[in-house]
Amino acid sequence: MTLLYHPDTIAAIATAPGRGGVGVIRVSGQDLSAIVAGLIGRALTPRHAHFAKFKDEDGSVIDEGLALYFPGPNSFTGEHVLELQGHGGPVVMRMLLARCVALGARHAEPGEFTKRAFLNSKLDLAQAEAVADLIDAQSEAAARSALKSLDGAFSREINTLVEELINLRMLVEATIDFPEEDIDFLEAANARGRLNELQAQLARVLATASQGRLLREGMHVVLIGQPNVGKSSLMNALAGEEIAIVTDIAGTTRDTVRELIQLDGVPLHIIDTAGLRETTDTVEQIGIERTWRAVDKADLALLLLDSREGVTPHDEAILERLPPALPVLRVFNKIDLTGETAGVVGETEVHVSAQSGSGLDELRTRLLHMAGWHGANEGVFIARERHLDAIRRAAEHLINAGHAFHALELFAEELRLAQVTLNEITGEFSSDDLLGVIFSRFCIGK
Ligand code: GDP
Ligand code: ZN
């Protein structure tokens, strides 16, 4: 492995901001001797925990704690890494970081440690993204599947596909290079069968990755419903025991317009259209515009109704403004007051009582079905839209290859393009732009 040592040493507070029992400063670079000497005053045994006093320029003690030294290449970044575990107060942490900077380090950019790990082949790109996804995970299921990707489960699937693509390409290239080997030769080597098998494998990876994307990004649901039909009651009832995190983000000055609940580990982002009323208040209008933009990106609309009243003109007006392709699920609530039977009617109607809980299981199942969720699956690895996009484009190249079976040059070219496209996922050939976009979304210290 060739290590890419960056000329500069980076340092950051690796623990979350605020106060905590312990705070960690992380330093990475090609030569940390000046920092170790200046801060600690003695050499550190690799991978040992040293109790040390962290010293300031004038010899006074800033803090005391543990120092750990991981010489490259056996470290997270592949460079030499120093970790200082001090007391987790913001002032102490800032002083320690400032001391590292005074001794020659510079402040790390967001994701820069992970980026160096990627550039030193400690992680591939899908694994590096999984670091961020693990930190950002909004449910246990999302965290577990992020760890799976971090562990390389997703990358292995992609690498297997790429290897088989390479084998098939070699076969085709050989046929091109030796014209005496002709199409019959390819037929005999079952090139078509192998292409079909590749397509089937790619489809399976896409299905799993779609589940992983759902766990990461969740589903955006627009909630339509008049005051008092039972929106809050339904949200609380649906969240039930899976209510790992419930957030209320004030979208306008007067109304909460977003909520997050979990169903089976899948995050559902609920946009409450109760806030979408006619108004002359400028601040509220801005909020409403923002809400409509969110609605345009929604995956599903949930129309909550009072069973006794059904669809009101206000609901109709909002329904009319929704994107025509947006699926709508009608939820008739308060059936305890009308005596209707709980459960699903057809594809798009559910009868429930948020109060008694009847019909809610059917509603959950229906929602997850509409989201495309196939149930918590041990094999699911986390994935992003970027990955799905690459898999879909690779699948198109394989389809094109299938059509070009009798034009060998074209066949070979489509296989090559499929391989290059799949390599985007693990970052084999990735542009600086893409890396910039991916790592800038990390938090600092990662
Ligand atoms: P929201 O304004 O749409 O959020 O409605 P709320 O959830 O605040 O509920 C309005 C009122 O309807 C409250 O008094 C709830 O207790 C009541 N409610 C909600 N769901 C049901 C239900 O299924 N049956 C009955 N009988 N009352 C309900
Ligand atoms: Zn409410």
PDB file of N, CA and C in Angstrom, residues 321-385:
ATOM      1  N   ARG A 321     -53.953  20.633  -5.334  1.00  0.00           N
ATOM      2  CA  ARG A 321     -52.644  21.254  -5.561  1.00  0.00           C
ATOM      3  C   ARG A 321     -51.491  20.258  -5.456  1.00  0.00           C
ATOM      4  N   LEU A 322     -51.763  19.032  -5.006  1.00  0.00           N
ATOM      5  CA  LEU A 322     -50.680  18.048  -4.874  1.00  0.00           C
ATOM      6  C   LEU A 322     -50.229  17.577  -6.248  1.00  0.00           C
ATOM      7  N   PRO A 323     -48.962  17.185  -6.373  1.00  0.00           N
ATOM      8  CA  PRO A 323     -48.499  16.636  -7.658  1.00  0.00           C
ATOM      9  C   PRO A 323     -49.397  15.455  -8.058  1.00  0.00           C
ATOM     10  N   PRO A 324     -49.851  15.426  -9.311  1.00  0.00           N
ATOM     11  CA  PRO A 324     -50.830  14.417  -9.734  1.00  0.00           C
ATOM     12  C   PRO A 324     -50.352  12.979  -9.518  1.00  0.00           C
ATOM     13  N   ALA A 325     -49.051  12.764  -9.593  1.00  0.00           N
ATOM     14  CA  ALA A 325     -48.539  11.389  -9.495  1.00  0.00           C
ATOM     15  C   ALA A 325     -48.380  10.931  -8.048  1.00  0.00           C
ATOM     16  N   LEU A 326     -48.599  11.847  -7.095  1.00  0.00           N
ATOM     17  CA  LEU A 326     -48.366  11.509  -5.685  1.00  0.00           C
ATOM     18  C   LEU A 326     -49.442  10.549  -5.173  1.00  0.00           C
ATOM     19  N   PRO A 327     -49.052   9.362  -4.674  1.00  0.00           N
ATOM     20  CA  PRO A 327     -50.069   8.437  -4.149  1.00  0.00           C
ATOM     21  C   PRO A 327     -50.721   9.016  -2.881  1.00  0.00           C
ATOM     22  N   VAL A 328     -52.030   8.835  -2.755  1.00  0.00           N
ATOM     23  CA  VAL A 328     -52.764   9.353  -1.598  1.00  0.00           C
ATOM     24  C   VAL A 328     -53.418   8.198  -0.847  1.00  0.00           C
ATOM     25  N   LEU A 329     -53.177   8.148   0.462  1.00  0.00           N
ATOM     26  CA  LEU A 329     -53.854   7.156   1.304  1.00  0.00           C
ATOM     27  C   LEU A 329     -54.869   7.895   2.174  1.00  0.00           C
ATOM     28  N   ARG A 330     -56.137   7.490   2.068  1.00  0.00           N
ATOM     29  CA  ARG A 330     -57.183   8.127   2.871  1.00  0.00           C
ATOM     30  C   ARG A 330     -57.358   7.382   4.187  1.00  0.00           C
ATOM     31  N   VAL A 331     -57.240   8.110   5.271  1.00  0.00           N
ATOM     32  CA  VAL A 331     -57.359   7.482   6.588  1.00  0.00           C
ATOM     33  C   VAL A 331     -58.592   8.040   7.289  1.00  0.00           C
ATOM     34  N   PHE A 332     -59.625   7.202   7.425  1.00  0.00           N
ATOM     35  CA  PHE A 332     -60.845   7.615   8.118  1.00  0.00           C
ATOM     36  C   PHE A 332     -60.667   7.309   9.594  1.00  0.00           C
ATOM     37  N   ASN A 333     -60.590   8.368  10.395  1.00  0.00           N
ATOM     38  CA  ASN A 333     -60.310   8.219  11.828  1.00  0.00           C
ATOM     39  C   ASN A 333     -61.611   8.297  12.632  1.00  0.00           C
ATOM     40  N   LYS A 334     -61.487   7.941  13.891  1.00  0.00           N
ATOM     41  CA  LYS A 334     -62.585   8.009  14.871  1.00  0.00           C
ATOM     42  C   LYS A 334     -63.718   7.034  14.537  1.00  0.00           C
ATOM     43  N   ILE A 335     -63.372   5.857  14.021  1.00  0.00           N
ATOM     44  CA  ILE A 335     -64.435   4.889  13.703  1.00  0.00           C
ATOM     45  C   ILE A 335     -65.102   4.360  14.970  1.00  0.00           C
ATOM     46  N   ASP A 336     -64.459   4.611  16.122  1.00  0.00           N
ATOM     47  CA  ASP A 336     -65.130   4.231  17.378  1.00  0.00           C
ATOM     48  C   ASP A 336     -66.429   5.018  17.563  1.00  0.00           C
ATOM     49  N   LEU A 337     -66.516   6.159  16.889  1.00  0.00           N
ATOM     50  CA  LEU A 337     -67.731   6.978  17.018  1.00  0.00           C
ATOM     51  C   LEU A 337     -68.786   6.605  15.982  1.00  0.00           C
ATOM     52  N   THR A 338     -68.381   5.932  14.909  1.00  0.00           N
ATOM     53  CA  THR A 338     -69.352   5.584  13.860  1.00  0.00           C
ATOM     54  C   THR A 338     -69.643   4.096  13.811  1.00  0.00           C
ATOM     55  N   GLY A 339     -68.813   3.292  14.479  1.00  0.00           N
ATOM     56  CA  GLY A 339     -69.034   1.856  14.486  1.00  0.00           C
ATOM     57  C   GLY A 339     -68.616   1.153  13.209  1.00  0.00           C
ATOM     58  N   GLU A 340     -67.839   1.857  12.351  1.00  0.00           N
ATOM     59  CA  GLU A 340     -67.364   1.202  11.125  1.00  0.00           C
ATOM     60  C   GLU A 340     -66.301   0.143  11.450  1.00  0.00           C
ATOM     61  N   THR A 341     -66.071  -0.767  10.504  1.00  0.00           N
ATOM     62  CA  THR A 341     -65.086  -1.821  10.692  1.00  0.00           C
ATOM     63  C   THR A 341     -63.682  -1.274  10.409  1.00  0.00           C
ATOM     64  N   ALA A 342     -62.732  -1.664  11.280  1.00  0.00           N
ATOM     65  CA  ALA A 342     -61.349  -1.220  11.087  1.00  0.00           C
ATOM     66  C   ALA A 342     -60.695  -1.987   9.947  1.00  0.00           C
ATOM     67  N   GLY A 343     -59.704  -1.358   9.329  1.00  0.00           N
ATOM     68  CA  GLY A 343     -58.886  -2.068   8.356  1.00  0.00           C
ATOM     69  C   GLY A 343     -58.827  -1.394   7.000  1.00  0.00           C
ATOM     70  N   VAL A 344     -58.117  -2.077   6.089  1.00  0.00           N
ATOM     71  CA  VAL A 344     -57.852  -1.527   4.760  1.00  0.00           C
ATOM     72  C   VAL A 344     -59.032  -1.796   3.842  1.00  0.00           C
ATOM     73  N   VAL A 345     -59.406  -0.802   3.049  1.00  0.00           N
ATOM     74  CA  VAL A 345     -60.405  -0.975   1.999  1.00  0.00           C
ATOM     75  C   VAL A 345     -59.728  -0.648   0.675  1.00  0.00           C
ATOM     76  N   GLY A 346     -59.601  -1.633  -0.180  1.00  0.00           N
ATOM     77  CA  GLY A 346     -58.909  -1.402  -1.456  1.00  0.00           C
ATOM     78  C   GLY A 346     -57.448  -1.065  -1.208  1.00  0.00           C
ATOM     79  N   GLU A 347     -56.879  -0.305  -2.140  1.00  0.00           N
ATOM     80  CA  GLU A 347     -55.457   0.015  -2.051  1.00  0.00           C
ATOM     81  C   GLU A 347     -55.205   1.320  -1.312  1.00  0.00           C
ATOM     82  N   THR A 348     -56.213   2.172  -1.235  1.00  0.00           N
ATOM     83  CA  THR A 348     -55.933   3.552  -0.832  1.00  0.00           C
ATOM     84  C   THR A 348     -56.813   4.057   0.311  1.00  0.00           C
ATOM     85  N   GLU A 349     -57.431   3.151   1.053  1.00  0.00           N
ATOM     86  CA  GLU A 349     -58.307   3.598   2.127  1.00  0.00           C
ATOM     87  C   GLU A 349     -58.100   2.728   3.362  1.00  0.00           C
ATOM     88  N   VAL A 350     -57.975   3.400   4.525  1.00  0.00           N
ATOM     89  CA  VAL A 350     -57.839   2.664   5.776  1.00  0.00           C
ATOM     90  C   VAL A 350     -58.769   3.289   6.797  1.00  0.00           C
ATOM     91  N   HIS A 351     -59.454   2.436   7.587  1.00  0.00           N
ATOM     92  CA  HIS A 351     -60.351   2.924   8.630  1.00  0.00           C
ATOM     93  C   HIS A 351     -59.745   2.611   9.987  1.00  0.00           C
ATOM     94  N   VAL A 352     -59.584   3.652  10.800  1.00  0.00           N
ATOM     95  CA  VAL A 352     -58.878   3.474  12.073  1.00  0.00           C
ATOM     96  C   VAL A 352     -59.551   4.247  13.200  1.00  0.00           C
ATOM     97  N   SER A 353     -59.102   3.925  14.396  1.00  0.00           N
ATOM     98  CA  SER A 353     -59.377   4.794  15.527  1.00  0.00           C
ATOM     99  C   SER A 353     -58.052   5.049  16.226  1.00  0.00           C
ATOM    100  N   ALA A 354     -57.600   6.279  16.160  1.00  0.00           N
ATOM    101  CA  ALA A 354     -56.336   6.626  16.816  1.00  0.00           C
ATOM    102  C   ALA A 354     -56.471   6.428  18.315  1.00  0.00           C
ATOM    103  N   GLN A 355     -57.712   6.590  18.798  1.00  0.00           N
ATOM    104  CA  GLN A 355     -57.929   6.506  20.237  1.00  0.00           C
ATOM    105  C   GLN A 355     -57.882   5.056  20.737  1.00  0.00           C
ATOM    106  N   SER A 356     -58.612   4.156  20.064  1.00  0.00           N
ATOM    107  CA  SER A 356     -58.649   2.765  20.537  1.00  0.00           C
ATOM    108  C   SER A 356     -57.494   1.951  19.947  1.00  0.00           C
ATOM    109  N   GLY A 357     -56.891   2.448  18.881  1.00  0.00           N
ATOM    110  CA  GLY A 357     -55.789   1.724  18.261  1.00  0.00           C
ATOM    111  C   GLY A 357     -56.237   0.744  17.184  1.00  0.00           C
ATOM    112  N   SER A 358     -57.535   0.595  16.993  1.00  0.00           N
ATOM    113  CA  SER A 358     -57.961  -0.382  15.983  1.00  0.00           C
ATOM    114  C   SER A 358     -57.641   0.132  14.577  1.00  0.00           C
ATOM    115  N   GLY A 359     -57.180  -0.776  13.739  1.00  0.00           N
ATOM    116  CA  GLY A 359     -56.831  -0.437  12.362  1.00  0.00           C
ATOM    117  C   GLY A 359     -55.414   0.109  12.188  1.00  0.00           C
ATOM    118  N   LEU A 360     -54.708   0.359  13.304  1.00  0.00           N
ATOM    119  CA  LEU A 360     -53.387   1.000  13.168  1.00  0.00           C
ATOM    120  C   LEU A 360     -52.330   0.056  12.593  1.00  0.00           C
ATOM    121  N   ASP A 361     -52.414  -1.238  12.965  1.00  0.00           N
ATOM    122  CA  ASP A 361     -51.455  -2.187  12.388  1.00  0.00           C
ATOM    123  C   ASP A 361     -51.605  -2.246  10.879  1.00  0.00           C
ATOM    124  N   GLU A 362     -52.866  -2.267  10.439  1.00  0.00           N
ATOM    125  CA  GLU A 362     -53.117  -2.300   8.997  1.00  0.00           C
ATOM    126  C   GLU A 362     -52.581  -1.027   8.339  1.00  0.00           C
ATOM    127  N   LEU A 363     -52.761   0.094   9.026  1.00  0.00           N
ATOM    128  CA  LEU A 363     -52.256   1.362   8.487  1.00  0.00           C
ATOM    129  C   LEU A 363     -50.735   1.339   8.378  1.00  0.00           C
ATOM    130  N   ARG A 364     -50.066   0.845   9.430  1.00  0.00           N
ATOM    131  CA  ARG A 364     -48.594   0.750   9.410  1.00  0.00           C
ATOM    132  C   ARG A 364     -48.133  -0.105   8.234  1.00  0.00           C
ATOM    133  N   THR A 365     -48.750  -1.281   8.104  1.00  0.00           N
ATOM    134  CA  THR A 365     -48.364  -2.202   7.037  1.00  0.00           C
ATOM    135  C   THR A 365     -48.552  -1.544   5.674  1.00  0.00           C
ATOM    136  N   ARG A 366     -49.691  -0.860   5.535  1.00  0.00           N
ATOM    137  CA  ARG A 366     -50.016  -0.214   4.266  1.00  0.00           C
ATOM    138  C   ARG A 366     -48.978   0.875   3.933  1.00  0.00           C
ATOM    139  N   LEU A 367     -48.640   1.670   4.951  1.00  0.00           N
ATOM    140  CA  LEU A 367     -47.668   2.754   4.755  1.00  0.00           C
ATOM    141  C   LEU A 367     -46.309   2.203   4.327  1.00  0.00           C
ATOM    142  N   LEU A 368     -45.861   1.162   5.028  1.00  0.00           N
ATOM    143  CA  LEU A 368     -44.556   0.591   4.714  1.00  0.00           C
ATOM    144  C   LEU A 368     -44.569  -0.061   3.342  1.00  0.00           C
ATOM    145  N   HIS A 369     -45.713  -0.659   3.000  1.00  0.00           N
ATOM    146  CA  HIS A 369     -45.835  -1.263   1.673  1.00  0.00           C
ATOM    147  C   HIS A 369     -45.719  -0.186   0.601  1.00  0.00           C
ATOM    148  N   MET A 370     -46.440   0.938   0.829  1.00  0.00           N
ATOM    149  CA  MET A 370     -46.383   2.023  -0.152  1.00  0.00           C
ATOM    150  C   MET A 370     -44.985   2.628  -0.233  1.00  0.00           C
ATOM    151  N   ALA A 371     -44.236   2.539   0.876  1.00  0.00           N
ATOM    152  CA  ALA A 371     -42.867   3.058   0.871  1.00  0.00           C
ATOM    153  C   ALA A 371     -41.920   2.118   0.135  1.00  0.00           C
ATOM    154  N   GLY A 372     -42.358   0.879  -0.077  1.00  0.00           N
ATOM    155  CA  GLY A 372     -41.486  -0.089  -0.731  1.00  0.00           C
ATOM    156  C   GLY A 372     -40.628  -0.865   0.256  1.00  0.00           C
ATOM    157  N   TRP A 373     -40.995  -0.842   1.527  1.00  0.00           N
ATOM    158  CA  TRP A 373     -40.221  -1.528   2.563  1.00  0.00           C
ATOM    159  C   TRP A 373     -40.653  -2.982   2.661  1.00  0.00           C
ATOM    160  N   HIS A 374     -39.685  -3.883   2.653  1.00  0.00           N
ATOM    161  CA  HIS A 374     -40.008  -5.311   2.691  1.00  0.00           C
ATOM    162  C   HIS A 374     -39.758  -5.936   4.048  1.00  0.00           C
ATOM    163  N   GLY A 375     -39.628  -5.118   5.066  1.00  0.00           N
ATOM    164  CA  GLY A 375     -39.463  -5.677   6.402  1.00  0.00           C
ATOM    165  C   GLY A 375     -38.020  -5.694   6.837  1.00  0.00           C
ATOM    166  N   ALA A 376     -37.805  -5.554   8.134  1.00  0.00           N
ATOM    167  CA  ALA A 376     -36.454  -5.524   8.672  1.00  0.00           C
ATOM    168  C   ALA A 376     -35.722  -6.775   8.225  1.00  0.00           C
ATOM    169  N   ASN A 377     -34.590  -6.563   7.598  1.00  0.00           N
ATOM    170  CA  ASN A 377     -33.861  -7.678   7.011  1.00  0.00           C
ATOM    171  C   ASN A 377     -32.414  -7.581   7.452  1.00  0.00           C
ATOM    172  N   GLU A 378     -31.920  -8.661   7.997  1.00  0.00           N
ATOM    173  CA  GLU A 378     -30.549  -8.685   8.511  1.00  0.00           C
ATOM    174  C   GLU A 378     -29.533  -8.274   7.451  1.00  0.00           C
ATOM    175  N   GLY A 379     -29.841  -8.585   6.199  1.00  0.00           N
ATOM    176  CA  GLY A 379     -28.849  -8.365   5.142  1.00  0.00           C
ATOM    177  C   GLY A 379     -28.801  -6.955   4.595  1.00  0.00           C
ATOM    178  N   VAL A 380     -29.677  -6.074   5.077  1.00  0.00           N
ATOM    179  CA  VAL A 380     -29.741  -4.742   4.480  1.00  0.00           C
ATOM    180  C   VAL A 380     -28.522  -3.902   4.869  1.00  0.00           C
ATOM    181  N   PHE A 381     -27.841  -3.355   3.859  1.00  0.00           N
ATOM    182  CA  PHE A 381     -26.755  -2.415   4.121  1.00  0.00           C
ATOM    183  C   PHE A 381     -27.237  -1.028   3.749  1.00  0.00           C
ATOM    184  N   ILE A 382     -26.668  -0.018   4.390  1.00  0.00           N
ATOM    185  CA  ILE A 382     -27.122   1.350   4.132  1.00  0.00           C
ATOM    186  C   ILE A 382     -26.675   1.777   2.742  1.00  0.00           C
ATOM    187  N   ALA A 383     -27.481   2.586   2.084  1.00  0.00           N
ATOM    188  CA  ALA A 383     -27.120   3.062   0.754  1.00  0.00           C
ATOM    189  C   ALA A 383     -27.702   4.447   0.547  1.00  0.00           C
ATOM    190  N   ARG A 384     -27.166   5.129  -0.452  1.00  0.00           N
ATOM    191  CA  ARG A 384     -27.603   6.485  -0.753  1.00  0.00           C
ATOM    192  C   ARG A 384     -28.144   6.548  -2.173  1.00  0.00           C
ATOM    193  N   GLU A 385     -28.850   7.636  -2.435  1.00  0.00           N
ATOM    194  CA  GLU A 385     -29.386   7.826  -3.784  1.00  0.00           C
ATOM    195  C   GLU A 385     -28.257   7.765  -4.821  1.00  0.00           C
TER     196      GLU A 385
END
